[in-house]
Each structure stands twice: as structure tokens, then as C-alpha cells.
XYZ file of N, CA and C in Angstrom:
369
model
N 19.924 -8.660 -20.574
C 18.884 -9.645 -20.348
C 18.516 -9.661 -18.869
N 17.033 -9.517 -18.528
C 16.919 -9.870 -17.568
C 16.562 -11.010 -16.691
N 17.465 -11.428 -15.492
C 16.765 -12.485 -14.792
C 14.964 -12.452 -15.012
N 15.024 -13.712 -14.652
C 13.476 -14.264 -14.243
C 13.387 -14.089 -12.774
N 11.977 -13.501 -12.036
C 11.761 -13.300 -10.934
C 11.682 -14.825 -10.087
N 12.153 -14.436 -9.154
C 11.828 -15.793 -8.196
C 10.841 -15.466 -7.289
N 9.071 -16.077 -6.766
C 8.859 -15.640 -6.115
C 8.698 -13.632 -6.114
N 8.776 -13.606 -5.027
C 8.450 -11.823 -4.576
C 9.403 -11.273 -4.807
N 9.268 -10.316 -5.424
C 10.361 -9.351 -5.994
C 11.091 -8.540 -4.293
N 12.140 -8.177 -3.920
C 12.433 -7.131 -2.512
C 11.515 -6.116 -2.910
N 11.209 -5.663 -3.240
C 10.110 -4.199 -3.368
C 9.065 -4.415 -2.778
N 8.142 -5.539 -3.500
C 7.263 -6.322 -2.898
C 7.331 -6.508 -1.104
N 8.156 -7.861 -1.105
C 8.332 -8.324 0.188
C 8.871 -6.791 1.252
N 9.253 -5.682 0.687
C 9.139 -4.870 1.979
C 7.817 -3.573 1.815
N 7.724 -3.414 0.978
C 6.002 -3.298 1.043
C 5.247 -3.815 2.029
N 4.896 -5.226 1.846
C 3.714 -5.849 2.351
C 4.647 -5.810 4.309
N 6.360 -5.692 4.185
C 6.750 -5.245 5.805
C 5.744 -4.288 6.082
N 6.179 -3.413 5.573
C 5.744 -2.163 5.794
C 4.385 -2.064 6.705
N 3.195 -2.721 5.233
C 2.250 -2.650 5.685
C 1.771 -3.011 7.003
N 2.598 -4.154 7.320
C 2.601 -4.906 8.086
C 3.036 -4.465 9.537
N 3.641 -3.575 9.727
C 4.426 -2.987 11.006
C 3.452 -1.504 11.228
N 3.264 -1.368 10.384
C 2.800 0.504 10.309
C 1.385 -0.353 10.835
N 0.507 -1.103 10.299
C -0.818 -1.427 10.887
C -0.576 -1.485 12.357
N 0.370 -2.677 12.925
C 0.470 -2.576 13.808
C 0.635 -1.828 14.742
N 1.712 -0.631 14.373
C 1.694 0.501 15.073
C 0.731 1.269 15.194
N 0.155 1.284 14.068
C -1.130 2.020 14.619
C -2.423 1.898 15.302
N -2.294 0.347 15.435
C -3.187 -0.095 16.045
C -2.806 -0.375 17.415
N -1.907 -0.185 18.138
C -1.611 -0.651 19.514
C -0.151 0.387 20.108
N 0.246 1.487 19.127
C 1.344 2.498 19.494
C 1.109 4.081 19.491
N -0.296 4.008 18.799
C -0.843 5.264 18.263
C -1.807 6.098 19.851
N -1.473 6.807 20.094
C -1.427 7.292 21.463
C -2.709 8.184 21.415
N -2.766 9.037 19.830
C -3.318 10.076 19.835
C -4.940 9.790 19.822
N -5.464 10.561 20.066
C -6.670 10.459 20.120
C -7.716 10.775 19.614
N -6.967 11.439 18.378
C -7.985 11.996 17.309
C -7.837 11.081 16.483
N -7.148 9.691 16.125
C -6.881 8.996 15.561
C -8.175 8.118 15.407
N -8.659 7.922 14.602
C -9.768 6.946 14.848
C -9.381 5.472 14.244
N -10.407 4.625 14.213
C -9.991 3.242 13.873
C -9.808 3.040 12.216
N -8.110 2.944 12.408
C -7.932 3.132 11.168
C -7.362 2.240 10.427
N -7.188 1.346 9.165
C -6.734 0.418 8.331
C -6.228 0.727 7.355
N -4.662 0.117 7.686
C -4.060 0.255 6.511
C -4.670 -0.786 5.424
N -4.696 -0.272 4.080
C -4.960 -1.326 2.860
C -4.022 -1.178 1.834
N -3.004 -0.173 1.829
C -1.681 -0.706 0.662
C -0.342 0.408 0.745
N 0.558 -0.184 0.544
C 2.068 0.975 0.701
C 2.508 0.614 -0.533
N 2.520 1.919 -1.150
C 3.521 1.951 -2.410
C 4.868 2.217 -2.110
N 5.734 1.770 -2.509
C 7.624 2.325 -2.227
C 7.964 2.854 -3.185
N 8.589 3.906 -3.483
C 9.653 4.039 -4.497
C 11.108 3.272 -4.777
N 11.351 2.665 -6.019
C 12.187 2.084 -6.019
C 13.373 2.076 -5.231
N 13.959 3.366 -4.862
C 14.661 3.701 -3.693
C 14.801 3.537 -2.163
N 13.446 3.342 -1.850
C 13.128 3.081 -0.516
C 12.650 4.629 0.094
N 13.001 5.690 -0.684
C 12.743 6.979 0.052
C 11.318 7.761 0.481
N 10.319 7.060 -0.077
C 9.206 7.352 -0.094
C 8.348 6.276 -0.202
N 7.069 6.135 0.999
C 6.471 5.244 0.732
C 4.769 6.061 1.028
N 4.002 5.829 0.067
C 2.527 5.991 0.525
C 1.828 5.587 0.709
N 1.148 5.597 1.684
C 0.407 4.689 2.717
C -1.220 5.141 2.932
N -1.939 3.894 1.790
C -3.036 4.322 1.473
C -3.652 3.509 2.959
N -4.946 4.790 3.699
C -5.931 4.245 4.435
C -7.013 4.449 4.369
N -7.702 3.720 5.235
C -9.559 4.098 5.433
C -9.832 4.352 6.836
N -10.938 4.555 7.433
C -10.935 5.446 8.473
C -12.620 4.386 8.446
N -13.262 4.031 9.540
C -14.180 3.226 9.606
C -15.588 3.888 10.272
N -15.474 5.649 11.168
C -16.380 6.378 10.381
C -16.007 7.046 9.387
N -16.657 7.935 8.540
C -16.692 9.117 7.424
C -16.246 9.997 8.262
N -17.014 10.111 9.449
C -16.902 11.943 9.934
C -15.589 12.226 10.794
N -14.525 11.211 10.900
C -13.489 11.330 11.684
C -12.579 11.507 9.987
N -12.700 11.760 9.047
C -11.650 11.307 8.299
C -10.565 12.463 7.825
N -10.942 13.297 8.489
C -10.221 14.579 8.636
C -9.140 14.790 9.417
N -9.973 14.603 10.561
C -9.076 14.553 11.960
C -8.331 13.578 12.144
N -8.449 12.467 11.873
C -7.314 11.275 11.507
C -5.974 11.729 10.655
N -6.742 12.153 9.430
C -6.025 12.600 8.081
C -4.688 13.612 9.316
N -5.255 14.722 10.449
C -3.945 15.295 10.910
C -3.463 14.497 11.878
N -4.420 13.425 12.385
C -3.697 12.614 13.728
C -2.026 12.110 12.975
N -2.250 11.367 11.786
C -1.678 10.815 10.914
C -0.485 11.513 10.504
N -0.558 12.996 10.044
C 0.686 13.849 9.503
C 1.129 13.993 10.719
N 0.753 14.553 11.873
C 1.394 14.700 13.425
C 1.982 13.977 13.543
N 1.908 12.081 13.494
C 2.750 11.039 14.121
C 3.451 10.311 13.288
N 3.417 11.132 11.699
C 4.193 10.583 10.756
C 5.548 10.449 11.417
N 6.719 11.792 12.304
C 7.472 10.813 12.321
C 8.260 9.889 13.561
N 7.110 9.834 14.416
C 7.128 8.628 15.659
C 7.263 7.549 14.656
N 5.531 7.304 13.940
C 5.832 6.493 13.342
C 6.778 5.469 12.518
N 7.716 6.517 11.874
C 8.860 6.415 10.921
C 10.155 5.832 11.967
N 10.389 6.387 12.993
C 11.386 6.233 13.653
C 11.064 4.674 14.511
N 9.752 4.442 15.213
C 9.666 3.089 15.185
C 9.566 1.852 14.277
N 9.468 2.659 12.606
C 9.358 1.783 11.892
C 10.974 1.107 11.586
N 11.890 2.020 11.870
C 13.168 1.991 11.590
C 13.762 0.697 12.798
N 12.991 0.717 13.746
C 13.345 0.091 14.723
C 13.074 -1.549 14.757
N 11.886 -1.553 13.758
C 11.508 -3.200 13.556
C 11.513 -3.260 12.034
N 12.331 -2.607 11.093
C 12.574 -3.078 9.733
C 14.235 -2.682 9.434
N 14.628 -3.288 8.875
C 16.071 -3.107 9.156
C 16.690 -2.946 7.615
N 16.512 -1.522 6.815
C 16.479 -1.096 5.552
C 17.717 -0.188 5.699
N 18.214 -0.048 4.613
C 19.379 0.800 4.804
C 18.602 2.596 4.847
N 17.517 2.926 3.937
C 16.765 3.951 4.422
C 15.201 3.690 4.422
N 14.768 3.998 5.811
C 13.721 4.247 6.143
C 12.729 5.171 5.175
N 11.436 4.593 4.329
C 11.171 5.928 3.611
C 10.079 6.903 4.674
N 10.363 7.785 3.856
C 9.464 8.762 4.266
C 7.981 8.893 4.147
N 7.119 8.860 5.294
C 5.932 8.533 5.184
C 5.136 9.736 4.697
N 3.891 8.964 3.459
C 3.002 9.924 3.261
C 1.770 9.414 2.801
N 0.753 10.198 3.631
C -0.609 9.151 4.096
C -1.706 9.728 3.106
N -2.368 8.756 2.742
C -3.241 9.511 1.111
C -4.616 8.389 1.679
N -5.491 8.880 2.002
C -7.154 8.309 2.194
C -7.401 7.742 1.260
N -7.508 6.450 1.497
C -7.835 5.414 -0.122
C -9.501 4.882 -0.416
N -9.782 6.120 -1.650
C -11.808 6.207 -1.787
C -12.066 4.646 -2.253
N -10.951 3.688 -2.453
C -11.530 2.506 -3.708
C -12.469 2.249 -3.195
N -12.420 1.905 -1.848
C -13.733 1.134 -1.207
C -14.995 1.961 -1.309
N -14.943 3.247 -1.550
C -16.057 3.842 -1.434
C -16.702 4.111 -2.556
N -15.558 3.818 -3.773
C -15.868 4.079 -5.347
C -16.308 2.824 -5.665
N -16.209 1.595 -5.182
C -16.602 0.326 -5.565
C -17.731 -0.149 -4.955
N -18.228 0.419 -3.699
C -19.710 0.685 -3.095
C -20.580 1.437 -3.600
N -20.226 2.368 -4.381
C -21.125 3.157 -5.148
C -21.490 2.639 -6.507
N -20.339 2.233 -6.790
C -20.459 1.884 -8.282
C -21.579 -0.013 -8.018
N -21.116 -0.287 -7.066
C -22.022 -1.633 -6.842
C -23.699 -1.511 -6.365
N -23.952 -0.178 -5.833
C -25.087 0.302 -5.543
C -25.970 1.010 -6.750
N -25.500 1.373 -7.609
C -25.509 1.845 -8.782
C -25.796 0.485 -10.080
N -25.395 -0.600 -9.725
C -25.448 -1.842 -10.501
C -27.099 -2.340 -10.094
N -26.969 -2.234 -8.355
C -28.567 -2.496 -7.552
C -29.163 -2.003 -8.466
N -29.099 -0.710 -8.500
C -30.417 -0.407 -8.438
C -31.445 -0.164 -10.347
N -29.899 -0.412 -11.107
C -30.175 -0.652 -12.685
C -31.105 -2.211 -12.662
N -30.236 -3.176 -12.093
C -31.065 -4.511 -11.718
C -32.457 -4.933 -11.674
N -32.169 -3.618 -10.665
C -33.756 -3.424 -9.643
C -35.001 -3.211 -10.617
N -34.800 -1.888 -11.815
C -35.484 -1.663 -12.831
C -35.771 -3.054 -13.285
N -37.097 -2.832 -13.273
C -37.954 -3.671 -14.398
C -38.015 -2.966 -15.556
N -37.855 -3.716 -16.776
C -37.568 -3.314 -18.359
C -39.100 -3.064 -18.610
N -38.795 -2.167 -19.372
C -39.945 -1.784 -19.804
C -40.548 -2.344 -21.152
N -41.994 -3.417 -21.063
C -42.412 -3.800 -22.006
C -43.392 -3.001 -23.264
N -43.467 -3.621 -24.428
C -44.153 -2.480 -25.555
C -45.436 -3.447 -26.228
């Protein structure tokens, strides 16, 4: 039988760490300069802690490449300062995946426009 959750599950609550430290780092530790202005929006963990993926967006289009290697380059600065302000028995291993939702939910909402937009055709 299983307990009833209380509140945030630990998976959860070091997730949303995660998110929470890695933004920061990258917003005020990130040195590199091909890095562009970038936002984290979600970390998945594996139940283990050994792997976490770290969905972002990139705020132009045309940097989202060069970020994409700023990103694998400082994966593991990153990791090793993350170790330094989260206090997990293992640190997971970072892996950075460009997250389209926002761009699939702008399209798909532009796409709603412009059905709207049509005037029906009378007979």
C-alpha cells in the first residue's frame, strides 16, 4: 500500500531546485559568449537523480544553435557549481534539449487567428 503524498513529492521539490539554480547560473555565471539570453522553462530528473533534462528557449531564433554548443561546452562548469549550491547525494548529469512548446503553441494559436478571421461563407 502506498502512502498518500504530502504536499511535493522530493522529485518534484528538487526539480523545481534545479531549475532554480541552473537559471541562475546561467544568467549571472555563464561567461561564454555565444550564449545568448537564455530561459530555463522545465528539468526533468530521473528517479535516480542521474540524469536531468533541461528544457530551454533562446529569445532570438538565429542564436539557437550556437547557444545549443555554448550550453554542451559549460555543461560541466555548470554541473560542478550546481553540486556546490544543491546538496544531493548525486549530482545528475546535464542534458540540454531546446523546448519548441512555445513555438508549437504560437503557431497553433496563429492558425486559430486566422480560421476566426474567415468569414463563413453564405448560400
Amino acid at each position: 500500500m502506498r502512502k498518500p503524498q504530502r504536499g511535493y513529492a522530493r522529485q518534484d521539490r528538487v526539480k523545481e531546485q534545479i531549475m532554480r539554480e541552473l537559471a541562475e547560473l546561467v544568467r549571472t555565471s555563464l561567461k561564454d559568449p555565444r550564449a545568448g539570453f537564455i530561459t530555463i522553462n522545465e528539468v526533468d530528473v530521473t528517479r535516480d537523480y542521474s540524469h536531468a533534462t533541461v528544457y530551454y528557449t533562446v529569445l532570438d531564433d538565429s542564436t539557437r544553435e550556437i547557444t545549443e554548443e555554448a550550453l554542451e561546452h559549460s555543461k560541466g562548469y555548470l554541473r560542478s557549481e550546481l553540486a556546490k549550491r544543491i546538496k544531493l547525494f548525486r549530482i545528475p548529469e546535464l542534458h540540454f534539449k531546446y523546448d519548441e512548446s512555445l513555438e508549437r503553441g504560437m503557431s497553433i494559436s496563429h492558425l486559430i487567428e486566422q480560421v476566426a478571421a474567415e468569414k463563413p461563407v453564405e448560400d
